[in-house]
Coordinates of C-alpha atoms and ligand atoms in Angstrom, one line a residue:
M116 CA -45.2 208.1 11.9
A117 CA -43.0 205.7 10.2
H118 CA -40.7 205.6 7.1
Q119 CA -39.8 202.3 6.4
K120 CA -39.9 202.4 2.6
H121 CA -36.3 203.0 2.1
G122 CA -35.1 200.8 -0.6
A123 CA -38.6 198.8 -1.1
E124 CA -41.4 199.1 -3.6
P125 CA -43.1 202.5 -3.9
M126 CA -46.9 202.4 -2.5
T127 CA -47.9 205.1 -4.9
T128 CA -46.5 204.9 -8.6
H129 CA -45.3 208.9 -8.8
A130 CA -42.0 210.3 -8.6
L131 CA -40.0 213.4 -9.2
V132 CA -36.5 213.1 -10.4
L133 CA -33.8 215.7 -9.6
F134 CA -32.6 216.1 -12.9
S135 CA -29.9 218.1 -14.3
G136 CA -29.4 217.1 -17.6
G137 CA -26.0 215.2 -16.8
Q138 CA -25.4 211.5 -17.0
D139 CA -26.2 210.4 -13.6
S140 CA -29.8 212.3 -13.2
T141 CA -30.5 210.9 -17.1
V142 CA -29.8 207.3 -15.4
C143 CA -32.3 208.2 -12.7
L144 CA -34.9 209.3 -15.2
A145 CA -34.7 206.2 -16.9
W146 CA -34.7 204.0 -13.8
A147 CA -37.6 206.1 -12.7
L148 CA -39.4 205.7 -15.8
A149 CA -39.1 201.9 -15.9
R150 CA -40.9 201.7 -12.4
F151 CA -43.5 204.5 -11.8
D152 CA -46.4 205.2 -13.9
H153 CA -45.7 208.8 -13.6
V154 CA -42.5 210.6 -13.6
E155 CA -41.8 214.4 -13.1
T156 CA -38.7 216.2 -13.0
V157 CA -37.6 219.2 -11.4
G158 CA -34.2 221.4 -12.0
F159 CA -32.7 224.3 -10.4
D160 CA -31.3 227.4 -12.7
Y161 CA -29.2 229.0 -9.9
G162 CA -26.7 230.9 -12.7
Q163 CA -24.7 227.7 -13.5
R164 CA -21.6 229.1 -15.4
H165 CA -22.4 227.1 -18.5
R166 CA -26.4 227.3 -19.5
I167 CA -25.5 224.3 -21.6
E168 CA -26.7 222.0 -18.4
L169 CA -30.5 223.5 -18.7
S170 CA -30.4 223.1 -22.6
A171 CA -29.0 219.4 -21.9
R172 CA -32.3 219.0 -19.7
Y173 CA -34.7 219.6 -22.8
E174 CA -32.8 217.5 -25.2
V175 CA -32.7 214.7 -23.2
L176 CA -36.8 214.9 -21.9
S177 CA -37.7 215.5 -25.7
R178 CA -36.0 212.2 -26.7
I179 CA -35.7 209.8 -23.8
G180 CA -39.4 208.8 -24.2
A181 CA -38.9 207.2 -27.7
I182 CA -36.4 204.7 -25.9
E183 CA -39.0 202.5 -24.4
P184 CA -42.9 202.3 -25.7
A185 CA -44.1 202.4 -22.3
W186 CA -41.7 205.8 -21.0
V187 CA -43.8 207.9 -23.3
G188 CA -47.0 208.2 -21.3
R189 CA -45.2 208.1 -18.0
I190 CA -43.3 211.9 -18.5
G191 CA -45.3 214.2 -16.5
R192 CA -44.6 218.1 -16.1
D193 CA -41.0 219.3 -15.8
H194 CA -40.3 221.7 -13.2
V195 CA -37.7 224.6 -13.3
L196 CA -36.9 226.4 -10.3
A197 CA -34.7 229.8 -10.1
L198 CA -32.5 229.8 -7.5
P199 CA -30.0 232.9 -7.9
E200 CA -29.2 233.2 -4.2
L201 CA -27.2 229.8 -4.4
A202 CA -25.1 231.7 -6.9
A203 CA -24.7 234.2 -4.2
I204 CA -23.7 231.8 -1.4
S205 CA -21.4 230.1 -3.6
D206 CA -19.7 233.4 -4.8
T207 CA -16.1 233.5 -3.4
A208 CA -16.4 236.5 -1.6
L209 CA -18.5 234.7 1.0
T210 CA -15.2 232.4 1.4
R211 CA -12.5 235.1 2.1
D212 CA -12.3 233.8 5.9
A213 CA -11.9 230.0 4.8
E214 CA -9.2 227.9 3.1
I215 CA -10.2 227.8 -0.9
V216 CA -9.2 223.8 -1.2
M217 CA -10.3 221.4 -4.2
T218 CA -12.2 218.6 -3.2
Q219 CA -11.7 214.8 -4.1
A220 CA -13.9 215.6 -7.2
G221 CA -12.1 218.6 -8.1
L222 CA -14.6 221.1 -7.4
P223 CA -13.4 224.2 -5.2
S224 CA -14.8 224.3 -1.5
T225 CA -16.8 227.6 -2.5
F226 CA -19.3 225.1 -3.8
V227 CA -22.4 225.6 -1.9
P228 CA -22.2 223.5 1.2
G229 CA -25.1 221.0 1.4
R230 CA -26.7 221.9 -1.7
N231 CA -28.5 218.7 -2.0
V232 CA -30.2 219.4 1.1
I233 CA -31.6 222.5 -0.7
F234 CA -32.6 220.7 -3.8
F235 CA -34.5 218.0 -2.0
T236 CA -36.2 220.2 0.2
Y237 CA -37.9 222.4 -2.7
A238 CA -38.3 219.0 -4.7
A239 CA -40.2 217.8 -1.4
A240 CA -42.3 220.9 -1.7
I241 CA -43.0 220.7 -5.0
A242 CA -43.7 217.0 -4.7
Y243 CA -46.2 217.5 -2.0
R244 CA -48.2 219.9 -4.4
R245 CA -48.1 217.2 -7.1
G246 CA -49.4 214.2 -4.7
I247 CA -46.0 212.7 -5.4
D248 CA -44.0 210.9 -2.5
T249 CA -40.9 209.4 -4.0
L250 CA -37.9 211.5 -4.8
V251 CA -35.1 210.1 -6.9
G252 CA -31.6 211.7 -7.3
G253 CA -28.4 210.6 -8.5
M254 CA -26.1 210.9 -5.7
C255 CA -23.5 208.6 -5.6
E256 CA -21.1 207.9 -2.7
T257 CA -18.5 205.6 -4.6
D258 CA -17.2 208.1 -7.0
Y259 CA -18.0 211.4 -4.9
S260 CA -17.1 210.5 -1.4
G261 CA -16.0 214.0 -1.1
Y262 CA -19.5 215.3 -0.6
P263 CA -21.3 214.5 2.4
D264 CA -24.4 215.8 1.4
C265 CA -24.3 212.8 -1.4
R266 CA -23.7 209.9 1.5
N267 CA -26.5 207.9 1.9
A268 CA -26.8 208.2 5.8
T269 CA -27.5 212.4 4.8
L270 CA -30.2 211.5 2.7
V271 CA -32.0 208.6 4.9
S272 CA -32.1 211.2 7.6
L273 CA -33.2 214.1 5.4
G274 CA -36.4 211.6 4.0
E275 CA -37.2 211.5 7.8
S276 CA -37.0 215.3 8.3
L277 CA -38.7 216.0 5.1
S278 CA -41.5 214.0 6.2
L279 CA -41.8 215.2 9.2
A280 CA -41.7 218.7 8.3
M281 CA -44.5 218.3 5.8
D282 CA -46.4 215.5 7.8
R283 CA -46.3 213.1 4.8
R284 CA -43.9 210.6 4.0
F285 CA -41.3 211.3 1.6
D286 CA -38.8 208.3 0.1
I287 CA -35.7 209.5 -1.4
A288 CA -34.6 207.0 -3.6
T289 CA -30.7 206.9 -4.7
P290 CA -30.3 204.2 -7.3
L291 CA -26.7 205.4 -8.4
M292 CA -25.8 205.9 -4.4
V293 CA -23.3 202.6 -4.7
L294 CA -22.5 202.3 -8.4
D295 CA -19.2 203.5 -9.6
K296 CA -19.5 205.1 -13.2
A297 CA -18.5 202.1 -15.0
A298 CA -21.7 200.6 -13.3
T299 CA -24.0 203.4 -13.9
W300 CA -23.2 202.8 -17.9
A301 CA -23.8 199.5 -17.7
L302 CA -27.5 200.3 -15.7
A303 CA -28.1 202.9 -18.7
E304 CA -27.6 199.7 -20.9
Q305 CA -29.9 197.5 -18.6
L306 CA -32.4 200.2 -18.8
G307 CA -32.6 201.5 -22.3
G308 CA -30.3 199.4 -24.3
A309 CA -27.8 200.9 -26.7
A310 CA -30.6 203.8 -27.4
L311 CA -30.0 204.8 -24.0
I312 CA -26.6 204.9 -24.3
E313 CA -26.3 206.8 -27.3
L314 CA -29.1 209.6 -25.9
I315 CA -26.2 209.8 -22.7
V316 CA -23.3 210.3 -24.9
E317 CA -25.2 212.4 -27.6
H318 CA -27.0 214.8 -25.5
T319 CA -26.2 214.5 -21.3
H320 CA -23.8 217.4 -20.3
T321 CA -21.3 216.5 -17.7
C322 CA -18.0 218.6 -18.2
Y323 CA -17.1 221.1 -15.5
L324 CA -15.8 223.4 -18.2
G325 CA -19.1 223.6 -20.4
E326 CA -16.8 222.2 -23.1
R327 CA -18.9 220.8 -26.3
S328 CA -16.3 221.3 -29.2
T329 CA -14.8 217.4 -29.0
R330 CA -17.1 214.3 -29.2
H331 CA -15.5 211.6 -27.4
P332 CA -16.6 207.8 -27.4
W333 CA -18.0 208.9 -23.7
G334 CA -19.6 212.0 -25.0
Y335 CA -18.9 215.7 -25.2
G336 CA -16.4 217.5 -22.8
C337 CA -12.9 219.1 -22.7
G338 CA -11.6 215.3 -21.4
T339 CA -9.6 216.7 -18.8
C340 CA -11.6 218.1 -15.7
P341 CA -12.3 215.9 -13.2
A342 CA -15.6 215.3 -14.3
C343 CA -14.9 214.2 -17.9
G344 CA -12.2 211.9 -16.1
L345 CA -14.4 210.0 -14.4
R346 CA -16.9 210.1 -17.0
A347 CA -14.2 208.9 -19.5
K348 CA -12.6 206.4 -16.8
G349 CA -16.1 204.9 -16.5
Y350 CA -16.5 204.1 -19.9
E351 CA -13.7 202.8 -20.6
K352 CA -14.0 200.5 -17.7
W353 CA -17.7 199.3 -18.6
R354 CA -16.4 198.7 -22.4
S355 CA -13.5 196.9 -21.5
G356 CA -15.8 194.8 -19.2
K357 CA -18.2 193.8 -21.9
N358 CA -15.4 192.4 -24.2
Ligands
LIG48 ZN1 -14.5 218.5 -18.9

């Protein structure tokens, strides 16, 4: 069986977006809504420290259809899977024999290894049931090069494996793979104009600390954690590039 569709036009018009309620997956959702006739979403509840991530999903999903008239009718079912075992695997108790270090993105090494493989495998199982063959994820190897499961080679290989495992072709689309954060803001503006920028600033969540008491030009967050730092730096670079 062939798997030659990566990066090419989809044969079907249905997509399933891995959607966390963050900036990157929101841009991916807009990207999919601009291209596919029918777009479903999937999120994973694994006891995130900040359930604000899950509430951000609903805020974005309830508003993004208003940005472009054509998008409203394209938004399909939202799936939320509870995966509490992921929290157990990420527990620091499991890492007592391993050195706990900070990765380049500032996450501890206790972060679930290979998490995106798990997410895409569940997503593919849902997509199989729903007759969807394109899976969309916001992985990026530009800003998060420390994560091997965000690399393009990993995800191309995973698409092959899932296609073999389910005897159905799955295409994993990663529209942000080679973009930096400034380019991601630019893509958002290109897809949904000022309204999508405003939606991202106001309703998406990125901060590792779950802080939402301070609103910066780039959105809510503590302003100092690595996730806030990347988001702020990208926003400033994008804004300065426009002037
Ligand atoms: Zn933060």
